[in-house]
XYZ file of C-alpha atoms in Angstrom:
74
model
C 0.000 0.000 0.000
C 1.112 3.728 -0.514
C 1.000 6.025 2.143
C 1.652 9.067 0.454
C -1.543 11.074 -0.078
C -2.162 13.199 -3.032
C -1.165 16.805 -2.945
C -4.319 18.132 -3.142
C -5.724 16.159 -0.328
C -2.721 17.583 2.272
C -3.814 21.273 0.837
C -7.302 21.056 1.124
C -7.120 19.839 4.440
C -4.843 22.088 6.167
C -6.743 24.965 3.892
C -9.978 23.626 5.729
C -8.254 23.918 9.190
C -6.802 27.564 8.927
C -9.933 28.775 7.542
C -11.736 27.105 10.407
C -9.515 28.883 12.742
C -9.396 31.916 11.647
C -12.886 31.982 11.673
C -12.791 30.718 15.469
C -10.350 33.523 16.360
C -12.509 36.442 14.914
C -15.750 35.334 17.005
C -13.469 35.341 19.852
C -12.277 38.799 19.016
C -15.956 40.083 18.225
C -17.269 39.000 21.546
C -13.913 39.679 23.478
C -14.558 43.482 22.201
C -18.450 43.708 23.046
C -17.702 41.888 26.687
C -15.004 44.565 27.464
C -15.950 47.617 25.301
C -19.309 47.494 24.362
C -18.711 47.430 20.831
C -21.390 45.891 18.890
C -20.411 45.866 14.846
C -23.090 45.811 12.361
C -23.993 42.651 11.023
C -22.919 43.990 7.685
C -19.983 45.277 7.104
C -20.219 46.546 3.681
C -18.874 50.209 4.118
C -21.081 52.967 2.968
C -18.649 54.924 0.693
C -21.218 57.701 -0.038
C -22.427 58.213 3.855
C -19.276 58.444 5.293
C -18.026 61.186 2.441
C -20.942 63.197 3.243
C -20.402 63.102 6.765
C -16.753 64.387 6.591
C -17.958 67.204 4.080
C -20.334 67.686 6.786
C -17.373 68.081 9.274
C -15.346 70.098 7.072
C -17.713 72.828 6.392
C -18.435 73.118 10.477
C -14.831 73.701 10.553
C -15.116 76.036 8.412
C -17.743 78.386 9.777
C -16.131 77.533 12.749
C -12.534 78.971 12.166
C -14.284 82.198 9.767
C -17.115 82.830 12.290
C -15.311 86.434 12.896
C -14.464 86.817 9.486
C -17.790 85.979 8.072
C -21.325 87.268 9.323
C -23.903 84.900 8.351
């Protein structure tokens, strides 16, 4: 009998294991982080691109009527 296993075999299995952990690890982290912080994250975390440019245009135009507030009346 041969006791060598096929390549693809060995890769698929340790492939299966690391992904497996990795998964593992970043429930840990996620629940490690709401236990001590409080920080719940969204269940999706797609990014809003457009939302979180319009919030620091938002930001940026406070600043600005904040730092010409004596230049500008109005």
């Amino acid at each position: 009998m041969n006791n060598e296993q096929d390549l693809t075999r060995i890769f698929d299995k340790r492939w299966k294991v690391n992904k497996e952990t990795s998964r593992r690890i970043s429930e840990h982290n996620k629940e490690l982080n709401e236990k001590l912080f409080g920080i719940k994250e969204p269940k999706n975390n797609i990014p809003n691109y457009n939302e979180n440019r319009l919030q620091r245009l938002n930001e940026q135009m406070e600043n600005l009527r904040n730092t010409n507030r004596n230049k500008f009346r109005g």
